[in-house]
Short mmCIF file of C-alpha atoms in Angstrom, two decimals:
data_model
loop_
_atom_site.label_atom_id
_atom_site.label_comp_id
_atom_site.label_asym_id
_atom_site.label_seq_id
_atom_site.Cartn_x
_atom_site.Cartn_y
_atom_site.Cartn_z
CA MET A 12 -4.86 80.30 -32.52
CA GLU A 13 -5.67 77.83 -35.27
CA GLU A 14 -5.39 74.15 -34.18
CA LYS A 15 -2.66 72.28 -35.95
CA GLN A 16 -4.10 69.41 -38.02
CA LYS A 17 -2.55 65.93 -38.10
CA PRO A 18 -0.99 64.92 -41.37
CA GLU A 19 -3.31 63.04 -43.64
CA TRP A 20 -0.97 60.03 -43.79
CA ASP A 21 -1.21 59.61 -39.96
CA ASP A 22 -4.99 59.30 -40.17
CA LYS A 23 -4.65 56.78 -42.97
CA LYS A 24 -2.11 54.78 -41.01
CA ASN A 25 -4.33 54.70 -37.90
CA LEU A 26 -7.30 53.62 -39.99
CA GLU A 27 -5.31 50.81 -41.58
CA ARG A 28 -4.13 49.74 -38.15
CA LYS A 29 -7.69 49.65 -36.82
CA VAL A 30 -8.87 47.66 -39.83
CA PHE A 31 -5.99 45.23 -39.38
CA ASP A 32 -6.67 44.88 -35.65
CA PHE A 33 -10.37 44.32 -36.28
CA PHE A 34 -9.62 41.70 -38.95
CA THR A 35 -7.09 39.98 -36.68
CA LEU A 36 -9.55 39.84 -33.77
CA SER A 37 -12.34 38.56 -36.01
CA GLN A 38 -10.24 35.84 -37.62
CA LEU A 39 -8.62 34.80 -34.35
CA GLY A 40 -12.00 34.56 -32.62
CA LYS A 41 -13.37 32.29 -35.38
CA SER A 42 -10.23 30.18 -35.38
CA LEU A 43 -10.03 29.72 -31.61
CA ILE A 44 -13.68 28.89 -31.03
CA SER A 45 -13.44 26.06 -33.58
CA ILE A 46 -10.50 24.41 -31.77
CA GLN A 47 -11.47 21.97 -28.99
CA ASP A 48 -8.03 20.54 -28.24
CA MET A 49 -6.35 22.58 -25.50
CA ASP A 50 -2.82 22.09 -26.84
CA ASN A 51 -3.71 23.35 -30.32
CA LEU A 52 -5.75 26.19 -28.86
CA ALA A 53 -2.82 27.34 -26.71
CA ARG A 54 -0.41 27.12 -29.64
CA VAL A 55 -2.60 29.19 -31.99
CA PHE A 56 -3.34 31.85 -29.38
CA ALA A 57 0.25 32.20 -28.13
CA SER A 58 1.56 32.37 -31.70
CA SER A 59 -0.93 35.12 -32.58
CA VAL A 60 0.07 37.21 -29.56
CA TYR A 61 3.77 36.64 -30.20
CA GLU A 62 3.46 37.78 -33.83
CA THR A 63 1.40 40.91 -33.09
CA SER A 64 2.95 42.09 -29.80
CA ASP A 65 6.68 42.07 -30.62
CA ALA A 66 7.20 40.45 -27.18
CA SER A 67 10.47 38.61 -26.56
CA ASN A 68 8.51 35.68 -25.09
CA VAL A 69 4.93 34.62 -24.52
CA THR A 70 3.65 32.05 -22.04
CA LEU A 71 0.18 30.68 -21.43
CA LEU A 72 -0.90 29.20 -18.08
CA ILE A 73 -4.31 27.47 -17.98
CA TYR A 74 -6.43 26.43 -15.02
CA ASP A 75 -6.15 22.66 -14.53
CA ILE A 76 -9.23 20.98 -13.09
CA GLU A 77 -7.48 18.00 -11.50
CA SER A 78 -4.63 19.87 -9.78
CA LYS A 79 -6.76 22.99 -9.19
CA ALA A 80 -3.79 25.10 -10.23
CA PHE A 81 -2.81 27.44 -13.06
CA ALA A 82 -0.29 25.32 -14.91
CA TYR A 83 2.08 25.86 -17.82
CA GLN A 84 0.45 25.07 -21.15
CA TYR A 85 2.56 26.61 -23.93
CA SER A 86 5.32 29.16 -24.53
CA ILE A 87 7.30 30.84 -27.30
CA GLY A 88 10.72 32.39 -26.76
CA LEU A 89 11.53 30.32 -23.63
CA ASP A 90 13.15 26.93 -23.00
CA ALA A 91 10.08 24.73 -22.54
CA GLU A 92 12.04 22.20 -20.46
CA LYS A 93 12.85 24.84 -17.86
CA VAL A 94 9.32 26.22 -17.51
CA LYS A 95 7.11 23.17 -18.14
CA ASP A 96 6.57 22.53 -14.40
CA VAL A 97 5.69 26.15 -13.51
CA SER A 98 2.30 26.50 -11.82
CA PHE A 99 0.64 28.46 -9.03
CA VAL A 100 -2.49 28.09 -6.90
CA GLU A 101 -5.00 30.57 -5.58
CA GLU A 102 -3.88 32.37 -2.42
CA GLU A 103 -5.29 35.29 -0.48
CA GLY A 104 -3.46 38.54 -1.02
CA LEU A 105 -2.92 41.51 -3.32
CA PHE A 106 -1.45 39.40 -6.14
CA TRP A 107 -4.63 37.35 -6.41
CA ARG A 108 -6.88 40.43 -6.21
CA VAL A 109 -4.93 42.13 -9.01
CA LEU A 110 -5.21 39.02 -11.16
CA ASN A 111 -8.97 38.88 -10.65
CA GLY A 112 -9.21 42.52 -11.64
CA GLY A 113 -9.14 41.29 -15.21
CA GLU A 114 -6.83 44.05 -16.57
CA PRO A 115 -3.26 43.68 -17.91
CA PHE A 116 -0.67 44.74 -15.31
CA PRO A 117 3.12 44.95 -15.06
CA ILE A 118 4.73 42.27 -12.90
CA LYS A 119 7.90 44.42 -12.50
CA ASP A 120 8.54 48.01 -11.57
CA SER A 121 10.60 50.48 -13.67
CA ALA A 122 13.79 49.24 -11.99
CA GLY A 123 13.09 45.64 -12.98
CA ASN A 124 12.10 44.45 -9.51
CA TYR A 125 9.10 42.14 -9.05
CA HIS A 126 6.01 43.69 -7.47
CA PHE A 127 5.03 40.44 -5.78
CA GLU A 128 8.47 39.05 -4.92
CA LYS A 129 7.27 36.53 -2.31
CA VAL A 130 4.68 34.93 -4.60
CA ILE A 131 7.00 35.02 -7.62
CA ARG A 132 9.75 33.15 -5.78
CA LYS A 133 7.40 30.73 -4.02
CA PHE A 134 6.02 29.40 -7.32
CA ASN A 135 9.18 29.93 -9.42
CA LEU A 136 7.31 32.41 -11.64
CA HIS A 137 10.56 34.26 -12.30
CA LEU A 138 11.37 31.44 -14.77
CA LEU A 139 8.77 32.95 -17.11
CA ASP A 140 10.97 36.08 -17.52
CA SER A 141 7.78 38.14 -17.85
CA LEU A 142 7.01 41.85 -17.71
CA ILE A 143 3.27 42.01 -18.36
CA TRP A 144 0.54 39.65 -17.09
CA VAL A 145 -2.84 39.50 -18.85
CA PRO A 146 -5.69 37.71 -17.02
CA LEU A 147 -7.97 35.52 -19.15
CA MET A 148 -11.44 36.11 -17.72
CA VAL A 149 -14.86 34.66 -18.62
CA LYS A 150 -17.88 35.94 -16.68
CA ASN A 151 -15.60 37.13 -13.86
CA VAL A 152 -13.97 33.72 -13.59
CA LEU A 153 -10.20 33.48 -14.10
CA ARG A 154 -9.48 30.72 -16.64
CA GLY A 155 -5.83 31.41 -17.32
CA VAL A 156 -2.99 33.93 -17.58
CA LEU A 157 -1.01 35.23 -20.55
CA THR A 158 2.47 36.53 -19.74
CA LEU A 159 4.60 38.74 -21.98
CA GLY A 160 8.33 39.33 -21.77
CA ASP A 161 10.07 42.63 -22.61
CA LYS A 162 9.54 43.98 -26.11
CA LYS A 163 12.28 42.93 -28.50
CA GLY A 164 13.28 46.51 -29.22
CA GLY A 165 13.46 47.39 -25.52
CA THR A 166 10.68 50.02 -25.82
CA PRO A 167 7.80 50.00 -23.33
CA TYR A 168 4.37 48.63 -24.21
CA GLU A 169 1.97 51.36 -25.32
CA GLU A 170 -1.51 51.52 -23.85
CA LYS A 171 -3.15 50.81 -27.21
CA GLU A 172 -0.97 47.67 -27.56
CA LEU A 173 -2.09 46.39 -24.19
CA VAL A 174 -5.73 47.16 -25.08
CA PHE A 175 -5.38 45.12 -28.27
CA ILE A 176 -3.68 42.23 -26.41
CA SER A 177 -6.45 42.38 -23.82
CA LEU A 178 -9.03 42.04 -26.60
CA LEU A 179 -7.12 39.05 -27.98
CA ALA A 180 -7.12 37.56 -24.47
CA THR A 181 -10.91 38.02 -24.23
CA GLN A 182 -11.36 36.07 -27.48
CA ALA A 183 -9.04 33.34 -26.25
CA ALA A 184 -10.64 33.16 -22.79
CA VAL A 185 -14.02 32.22 -24.28
CA ALA A 186 -12.44 29.45 -26.36
CA ILE A 187 -10.36 28.25 -23.38
CA ASP A 188 -13.46 28.17 -21.18
CA SER A 189 -15.21 26.02 -23.80
CA ALA A 190 -12.20 23.69 -24.01
CA ILE A 191 -12.09 23.36 -20.21
CA LEU A 192 -15.77 22.44 -20.16
CA ASP A 193 -15.10 19.84 -22.86
CA GLN A 194 -12.26 18.46 -20.74
CA GLN A 195 -14.60 18.24 -17.77
CA LYS A 196 -17.19 16.39 -19.85
CA SER A 197 -14.57 14.00 -21.23
CA ARG A 198 -13.14 13.30 -17.80
CA ALA A 199 -16.62 12.84 -16.34
CA THR A 200 -17.47 10.41 -19.16
CA LEU A 201 -14.26 8.45 -18.59
CA ALA A 202 -14.85 8.41 -14.83
CA LEU A 203 -18.40 7.19 -15.34
CA GLY A 204 -17.15 4.53 -17.73
CA ARG A 205 -14.59 3.36 -15.18
CA LYS A 206 -17.22 3.26 -12.44
CA MET A 207 -19.51 1.20 -14.66
CA GLU A 208 -16.65 -1.18 -15.45
CA ASN A 209 -15.82 -1.47 -11.76
CA LEU A 210 -19.45 -2.15 -10.88
CA SER A 211 -19.53 -4.80 -13.59
CA VAL A 212 -16.42 -6.42 -12.12
CA LEU A 213 -17.92 -6.42 -8.63
CA TYR A 214 -21.18 -7.85 -9.95
CA ASP A 215 -19.35 -10.66 -11.79
CA VAL A 216 -17.34 -11.48 -8.68
CA SER A 217 -20.45 -11.43 -6.48
CA LYS A 218 -22.24 -13.73 -8.93
CA ALA A 219 -19.28 -16.09 -9.00
CA MET A 220 -19.27 -16.27 -5.20
CA ASN A 221 -22.90 -17.38 -5.29
CA PHE A 222 -22.59 -20.05 -7.95
CA VAL A 223 -19.04 -21.40 -7.87
CA ASN A 224 -18.49 -23.98 -5.12
CA ASP A 225 -14.84 -24.63 -5.99
CA LEU A 226 -12.72 -22.25 -3.90
CA LYS A 227 -9.73 -22.39 -6.26
CA LYS A 228 -11.86 -21.52 -9.29
CA THR A 229 -13.47 -18.65 -7.41
CA LEU A 230 -10.11 -17.24 -6.31
CA LEU A 231 -8.71 -17.50 -9.83
CA LEU A 232 -11.76 -15.72 -11.22
CA ILE A 233 -11.40 -12.88 -8.69
CA LEU A 234 -7.68 -12.69 -9.43
CA ASP A 235 -8.35 -12.41 -13.17
CA LYS A 236 -11.00 -9.74 -12.63
CA SER A 237 -8.63 -7.80 -10.33
CA ARG A 238 -5.74 -7.86 -12.82
CA ASN A 239 -7.91 -6.85 -15.74
CA ALA A 240 -9.69 -4.09 -13.82
CA VAL A 241 -6.43 -2.27 -12.98
CA ASN A 242 -4.58 -3.31 -16.17
CA ALA A 243 -1.92 -5.32 -14.36
CA GLN A 244 0.22 -8.22 -15.56
CA LYS A 245 0.42 -10.51 -12.54
CA GLY A 246 -1.41 -11.44 -9.39
CA SER A 247 -1.35 -13.95 -6.55
CA ILE A 248 -3.32 -14.85 -3.45
CA MET A 249 -1.41 -16.03 -0.40
CA LEU A 250 -3.10 -17.66 2.58
CA LEU A 251 -1.74 -17.64 6.10
CA ASN A 252 -0.87 -21.00 7.63
CA LYS A 253 -1.88 -20.49 11.26
CA GLU A 254 0.42 -23.21 12.56
CA THR A 255 3.63 -22.05 10.83
CA GLN A 256 2.67 -18.35 10.53
CA LEU A 257 3.87 -18.47 6.95
CA LEU A 258 2.17 -16.96 3.91
CA GLU A 259 1.74 -19.62 1.21
CA VAL A 260 0.83 -18.93 -2.42
CA LYS A 261 -2.42 -20.73 -3.30
CA VAL A 262 -3.26 -19.31 -6.73
CA VAL A 263 -1.27 -17.25 -9.21
CA ARG A 264 -1.82 -15.60 -12.59
CA GLY A 265 0.36 -13.92 -15.23
CA ILE A 266 3.54 -16.00 -14.96
CA ASP A 267 4.99 -18.79 -17.13
CA PRO A 268 1.97 -20.99 -18.07
CA ILE A 269 3.65 -24.27 -17.09
CA ALA A 270 4.74 -22.97 -13.67
CA GLU A 271 1.35 -21.28 -13.21
CA LYS A 272 -0.53 -24.56 -13.75
CA LYS A 273 1.76 -26.48 -11.40
CA ILE A 274 1.34 -23.90 -8.64
CA ASN A 275 -2.43 -23.72 -9.06
CA ASP A 276 -2.67 -27.55 -9.10
CA GLY A 277 -0.60 -27.78 -5.93
CA GLU A 278 2.28 -29.56 -7.66
CA MET A 279 4.83 -26.77 -7.08
CA GLU A 280 5.49 -24.72 -3.96
CA CYS A 281 6.48 -21.06 -4.02
CA THR A 282 8.67 -19.27 -1.53
CA LYS A 283 6.88 -18.96 1.80
CA ILE A 284 7.01 -15.63 3.61
CA LYS A 285 7.09 -15.07 7.35
CA VAL A 286 4.61 -12.69 8.92
CA GLY A 287 6.42 -9.35 9.29
CA GLU A 288 8.95 -10.15 6.56
CA GLY A 289 9.02 -8.23 3.27
CA VAL A 290 6.07 -6.25 1.95
CA ALA A 291 3.54 -9.10 2.03
CA GLY A 292 4.66 -10.11 5.51
CA LYS A 293 4.34 -6.52 6.77
CA VAL A 294 0.87 -6.28 5.26
CA ALA A 295 -0.16 -9.49 7.04
CA GLU A 296 1.29 -8.19 10.30
CA THR A 297 -0.19 -4.68 10.21
CA MET A 298 -3.34 -5.52 8.19
CA GLN A 299 -2.70 -2.32 6.19
CA TYR A 300 -2.21 -2.30 2.42
CA MET A 301 1.13 -1.23 0.96
CA VAL A 302 2.14 0.08 -2.47
CA VAL A 303 5.64 -0.25 -3.93
CA ASP A 304 6.08 1.97 -6.99
CA ASP A 305 9.61 0.80 -7.78
CA ALA A 306 10.34 -2.67 -6.43
CA GLY A 307 13.95 -2.56 -7.64
CA LYS A 308 14.76 0.41 -5.40
CA ASP A 309 12.53 -0.38 -2.40
CA ASN A 310 14.30 -2.31 0.36
CA ARG A 311 10.96 -3.44 1.78
CA PHE A 312 10.35 -5.67 -1.24
CA LYS A 313 12.17 -9.02 -1.32
CA GLN A 314 13.12 -9.19 -4.98
CA SER A 315 14.22 -12.53 -6.42
CA SER A 316 15.51 -13.54 -9.84
CA ALA A 317 12.16 -15.12 -10.65
CA SER A 318 9.86 -12.46 -9.24
CA ASN A 319 10.19 -9.87 -12.06
CA VAL A 320 8.17 -7.23 -10.23
CA GLN A 321 8.31 -3.55 -11.18
CA ASN A 322 5.51 -2.20 -8.99
CA ILE A 323 3.06 -3.93 -6.69
CA VAL A 324 0.02 -3.47 -4.47
CA CYS A 325 -0.27 -5.82 -1.47
CA ILE A 326 -3.65 -5.90 0.24
CA PRO A 327 -4.51 -7.80 3.45
CA LEU A 328 -7.32 -10.34 3.44
CA THR A 329 -9.06 -10.03 6.79
CA ALA A 330 -11.92 -11.94 8.39
CA GLU A 331 -13.34 -11.55 11.89
CA GLY A 332 -10.60 -9.10 12.81
CA ALA A 333 -7.70 -11.35 11.79
CA CYS A 334 -5.50 -11.59 8.72
CA ILE A 335 -6.08 -14.78 6.72
CA GLY A 336 -3.90 -13.89 3.73
CA VAL A 337 -2.64 -11.30 1.25
CA MET A 338 -3.61 -10.46 -2.34
CA ASN A 339 -0.79 -9.17 -4.56
CA ILE A 340 -1.33 -7.35 -7.87
CA SER A 341 1.79 -6.27 -9.75
CA ASN A 342 3.20 -4.66 -12.90
CA LYS A 343 0.87 -2.13 -14.48
CA LEU A 344 0.93 -2.94 -18.21
CA THR A 345 1.08 0.77 -19.05
CA GLY A 346 4.23 1.22 -16.93
CA GLU A 347 2.40 3.76 -14.78
CA LYS A 348 1.90 3.75 -11.02
CA PHE A 349 -1.18 2.29 -9.36
CA THR A 350 -3.75 5.02 -8.86
CA GLU A 351 -5.98 5.73 -5.87
CA GLU A 352 -8.89 4.47 -7.95
CA ASP A 353 -7.01 1.21 -8.64
CA ILE A 354 -6.32 0.71 -4.95
CA SER A 355 -9.91 1.52 -3.97
CA LEU A 356 -11.24 -1.16 -6.34
CA LEU A 357 -8.63 -3.70 -5.23
CA LEU A 358 -9.54 -3.11 -1.59
CA THR A 359 -13.17 -3.89 -2.41
CA LEU A 360 -12.21 -7.01 -4.36
CA ALA A 361 -9.89 -8.11 -1.55
CA GLY A 362 -12.87 -7.89 0.77
CA GLN A 363 -14.74 -10.24 -1.56
CA VAL A 364 -11.77 -12.62 -1.56
CA ALA A 365 -11.64 -12.63 2.24
CA VAL A 366 -15.38 -13.34 2.51
CA THR A 367 -15.07 -16.18 -0.03
CA ILE A 368 -12.13 -17.77 1.79
CA ASN A 369 -13.70 -17.39 5.22
CA ASN A 370 -17.00 -18.87 4.07
CA ALA A 371 -15.13 -21.72 2.38
CA ASN A 372 -13.17 -22.38 5.57
CA LEU A 373 -16.35 -22.45 7.65
CA TYR A 374 -18.06 -24.70 5.11
CA HIS A 375 -15.00 -26.94 4.95
CA LEU A 376 -15.03 -27.34 8.74
CA ALA A 377 -18.71 -28.25 8.61
CA ILE A 378 -18.37 -30.97 5.95
CA THR A 379 -14.94 -32.50 6.63
CA ASP A 380 -13.67 -34.92 9.19
CA GLY A 381 -11.15 -33.35 11.56
CA LEU A 382 -8.74 -36.31 11.60
CA THR A 383 -8.60 -37.28 7.92
CA GLN A 384 -9.72 -34.00 6.29
CA LEU A 385 -12.03 -36.10 4.07
CA PHE A 386 -15.72 -35.37 3.62
CA ILE A 387 -17.97 -36.64 6.39
CA ASN A 388 -20.72 -39.24 5.97
CA ARG A 389 -23.56 -36.70 5.73
CA TYR A 390 -21.82 -34.81 2.91
CA PHE A 391 -20.95 -38.11 1.21
CA ARG A 392 -24.60 -39.14 1.02
CA GLN A 393 -25.67 -35.73 -0.30
CA LYS A 394 -22.97 -35.71 -2.99
CA LEU A 395 -23.79 -39.28 -4.00
CA GLN A 396 -27.45 -38.26 -4.39
CA ASP A 397 -26.44 -35.20 -6.46
CA GLU A 398 -24.21 -37.28 -8.72
CA ILE A 399 -26.92 -39.91 -9.24
CA VAL A 400 -29.37 -37.18 -10.29
CA ARG A 401 -26.80 -35.75 -12.72
CA ALA A 402 -25.87 -39.18 -14.10
CA ARG A 403 -29.56 -40.03 -14.63
CA ARG A 404 -30.26 -36.70 -16.37
CA TYR A 405 -27.32 -36.94 -18.79
CA LYS A 406 -27.34 -40.74 -19.05
CA ARG A 407 -23.75 -41.01 -17.84
CA PRO A 408 -22.09 -43.71 -15.73
CA LEU A 409 -21.24 -43.28 -12.05
CA SER A 410 -19.34 -45.60 -9.71
CA LEU A 411 -18.79 -45.96 -5.98
CA ILE A 412 -15.91 -47.57 -4.11
CA MET A 413 -16.38 -48.67 -0.49
CA THR A 414 -13.19 -49.64 1.33
CA ASP A 415 -11.76 -50.24 4.76
CA ILE A 416 -8.39 -51.03 6.31
CA ASP A 417 -7.78 -54.74 6.78
CA HIS A 418 -7.65 -56.01 10.39
CA PHE A 419 -7.74 -52.46 11.73
CA LYS A 420 -9.06 -53.50 15.16
CA LYS A 421 -6.10 -55.83 15.60
CA PHE A 422 -3.79 -53.04 14.42
CA ASN A 423 -5.19 -50.71 17.11
CA ASP A 424 -4.84 -53.39 19.78
CA THR A 425 -1.20 -53.97 18.76
CA TYR A 426 0.05 -50.42 18.21
CA GLY A 427 -2.46 -48.29 20.10
CA HIS A 428 -5.18 -45.87 19.05
CA GLN A 429 -2.72 -43.00 18.54
CA GLN A 430 -0.87 -45.00 15.91
CA GLY A 431 -4.22 -46.06 14.45
CA ASP A 432 -5.27 -42.42 14.05
CA ALA A 433 -1.96 -41.64 12.34
CA VAL A 434 -2.60 -44.49 9.86
CA LEU A 435 -6.10 -43.22 9.14
CA ALA A 436 -4.79 -39.69 8.47
CA THR A 437 -2.00 -40.98 6.22
CA THR A 438 -4.35 -43.29 4.32
CA ALA A 439 -6.66 -40.34 3.66
CA LYS A 440 -3.74 -38.35 2.21
CA ILE A 441 -2.86 -41.25 -0.11
CA PHE A 442 -6.48 -41.44 -1.23
CA LYS A 443 -6.58 -37.70 -2.02
CA ARG A 444 -3.40 -37.73 -4.08
CA THR A 445 -4.27 -40.97 -5.93
CA VAL A 446 -7.85 -40.29 -7.08
CA ARG A 447 -8.73 -37.81 -9.83
CA GLU A 448 -9.54 -34.17 -9.10
CA THR A 449 -13.17 -34.83 -10.03
CA ASP A 450 -13.47 -37.83 -7.66
CA ILE A 451 -14.88 -37.35 -4.16
CA PRO A 452 -13.05 -39.22 -1.34
CA CYS A 453 -14.94 -39.42 1.98
CA ARG A 454 -14.65 -40.98 5.44
CA TYR A 455 -17.65 -43.26 5.79
CA GLY A 456 -17.00 -44.07 9.42
CA GLY A 457 -14.30 -45.64 11.63
CA GLU A 458 -11.73 -47.21 9.30
CA GLU A 459 -14.15 -47.20 6.35
CA PHE A 460 -13.70 -44.89 3.36
CA ALA A 461 -15.76 -44.20 0.24
CA VAL A 462 -14.89 -42.69 -3.12
CA ILE A 463 -17.52 -41.33 -5.55
CA LEU A 464 -16.32 -41.54 -9.17
CA PRO A 465 -18.39 -39.37 -11.56
CA GLU A 466 -18.32 -40.19 -15.29
CA THR A 467 -16.83 -43.63 -14.51
CA ASP A 468 -18.11 -47.05 -15.63
CA SER A 469 -17.29 -50.38 -14.00
CA ASP A 470 -14.08 -50.87 -16.03
CA GLY A 471 -12.75 -47.46 -14.97
CA ALA A 472 -13.83 -48.02 -11.37
CA VAL A 473 -11.99 -51.33 -10.92
CA LEU A 474 -8.84 -49.73 -12.36
CA ALA A 475 -9.17 -46.92 -9.81
CA ALA A 476 -9.75 -49.45 -7.02
CA GLU A 477 -6.67 -51.46 -7.97
CA ARG A 478 -4.59 -48.29 -8.16
CA LEU A 479 -5.65 -47.37 -4.61
CA ARG A 480 -4.93 -50.88 -3.35
CA LYS A 481 -1.41 -50.87 -4.80
CA GLU A 482 -0.62 -47.41 -3.42
CA ILE A 483 -1.62 -48.44 0.10
CA GLU A 484 0.10 -51.84 -0.08
CA GLY A 485 3.37 -50.33 -1.28
CA PHE A 486 3.49 -47.47 1.22
CA GLU A 487 5.67 -47.63 4.34
CA TYR A 488 3.70 -46.07 7.19
CA PRO A 489 5.93 -44.33 9.76
CA GLY A 490 5.51 -45.82 13.24
CA LEU A 491 5.47 -43.64 16.32
CA LYS A 492 8.60 -45.45 17.55
CA GLY A 493 10.46 -45.06 14.27
CA GLU A 494 9.54 -48.40 12.77
CA LYS A 495 8.03 -48.93 9.31
CA LEU A 496 4.53 -50.39 9.20
CA ARG A 497 2.55 -52.01 6.41
CA VAL A 498 -1.19 -51.70 5.80
CA THR A 499 -3.58 -53.20 3.24
CA ILE A 500 -7.14 -52.40 2.24
CA SER A 501 -10.10 -54.19 0.68
CA LEU A 502 -12.40 -52.49 -1.81
CA GLY A 503 -15.91 -53.07 -3.11
CA VAL A 504 -17.17 -51.45 -6.34
CA ALA A 505 -20.72 -50.73 -7.54
CA THR A 506 -21.86 -48.83 -10.64
CA PHE A 507 -24.91 -46.77 -11.60
CA PRO A 508 -27.22 -47.76 -13.23
CA ASP A 509 -25.97 -51.34 -13.67
CA HIS A 510 -26.16 -52.30 -9.99
CA SER A 511 -28.50 -49.71 -8.47
CA ASP A 512 -30.18 -46.37 -9.24
CA ASN A 513 -30.36 -44.86 -5.73
CA VAL A 514 -28.10 -43.89 -2.83
CA GLU A 515 -28.90 -46.71 -0.40
CA GLY A 516 -28.78 -49.28 -3.17
CA MET A 517 -25.35 -48.11 -4.37
CA ILE A 518 -23.94 -48.18 -0.84
CA GLU A 519 -25.44 -51.63 -0.20
CA LYS A 520 -24.07 -53.15 -3.43
CA ALA A 521 -20.57 -51.70 -2.91
CA ASP A 522 -20.64 -52.91 0.70
CA ILE A 523 -21.63 -56.43 -0.42
CA ALA A 524 -18.67 -56.42 -2.84
CA LEU A 525 -16.40 -55.26 0.00
CA TYR A 526 -17.62 -58.13 2.18
CA ALA A 527 -16.79 -60.52 -0.66
CA CYS A 528 -13.19 -59.21 -0.55
CA LYS A 529 -12.94 -60.01 3.15
CA GLU A 530 -14.32 -63.46 2.54
CA GLY A 531 -11.81 -63.88 -0.26
CA GLY A 532 -8.74 -63.10 1.85
CA ARG A 533 -8.61 -59.27 1.88
CA ASN A 534 -6.10 -56.92 0.13
CA CYS A 535 -8.10 -57.04 -3.09
CA TYR A 536 -11.06 -55.45 -4.87
CA ARG A 537 -14.37 -56.90 -6.05
CA LEU A 538 -16.96 -55.57 -8.49
CA TYR A 539 -20.49 -56.22 -7.32
CA ASP A 540 -22.21 -59.30 -8.73
CA PRO A 541 -25.76 -60.37 -7.83
CA ILE A 542 -24.54 -63.78 -6.68
CA MET A 543 -22.58 -62.07 -3.88
CA LYS A 544 -25.76 -61.29 -1.97
CA ASN A 545 -26.24 -64.87 -0.87
CA GLU A 546 -22.59 -65.00 0.25
CA LYS A 547 -23.15 -62.11 2.65
CA LYS A 548 -26.16 -63.83 4.17
#
């Protein structure tokens, strides 16, 4: 029997279809491979499939490196808000083996029931309203999944349609693989950049710890580096008062400039926090860091009208197994949460803070007098030598005040040594609050004190001496029995290089001037004069 031939127009139609398909594949391949942005790539690919497949909806899920999941990327024909969080991870089982087979497969049977019901429901994949799944494979590695809904006309997908869609998927998979590699490179570059920045921050902090002797300046530098490194608005360092067991703010950054300066200069006190109270108190108690992502809704955080904290990281400062304070960094400028990387860096910086504070405390104990908290004689002599060297190098003036409490032995005999110690401690406090920040008050020995005045000539030194004298004379010292006591001091002043150019000479000349005060009736100051030497003899 003679075989029936196909109509000529059918052959022509098939040829046109093949030419069109070939052209579509060629153009799509060129277009996709030139697109590096994943969002644009997904949009172009999904749109091409949607236009050529007659599917009611199309969705693209791409492998995400960070979450290690196949996550929603783009869709057409679905409500993006409902499906934007759809994702699934690799799991053992038939579903995963079918996916890795690389061939398009139906996700539903002829009755409309899902083949992999348990997996579909577990990951909410039913929200995709899909019928056909097409794996996107590159060198046997699954890079994504294309899902197709029912055909708009309700007819089933023909084999040749699925073959064509599979070829489109192959083109897209290569481009997606390239885009994923670009994402990896970009993320690796950003991560490397962040690590380099973090290393730079740690290096700067380490260098500051080596060269900055002023504890406050060092803490402020570390606080600034910490805020900048994690892109935060505010920060503070609180130290634990061992006697009261209260956390006290010592330095702060990122608040009103006037209040910030007053707090950092010690002129304004902040709210003190008990150990175990609030977030900072809990951190001090447990010595474990805490993160509050929304301070307004977290009952652990003690919010005040002035605090203005959105989110905060509180990190304990520990030394020798004990908590010595807490570092607080708050309000990410981007409005985001603090990341694990942020916290890791802050923990390292907090360790630097703790080392700095602990070393400063140990050094402070070594160079200060326990009763008066002024520098001891040995430190006084070293600082005077250092200041003389600096004054000589830069040709700047330098002055020294030597002083003692008038009739202190008689005072001790009358009121007792306990009252005498209280007077010494109080006098030291008056000295510290009266002299400039750059001046160096010391306990020379017994009831004798000394003050080194850098950048100060004889005129400035006698003004400082008179200011000290008036402060002491006008102060009512509290007696141990409730009475009010009065104390006076005598002061001798010497200046470099006018009176001497070395340590022993400066001390001798100031001491001679002090002796002249005693001879002159006490409760006064004297500037050294060469004629005084004979008076002392």
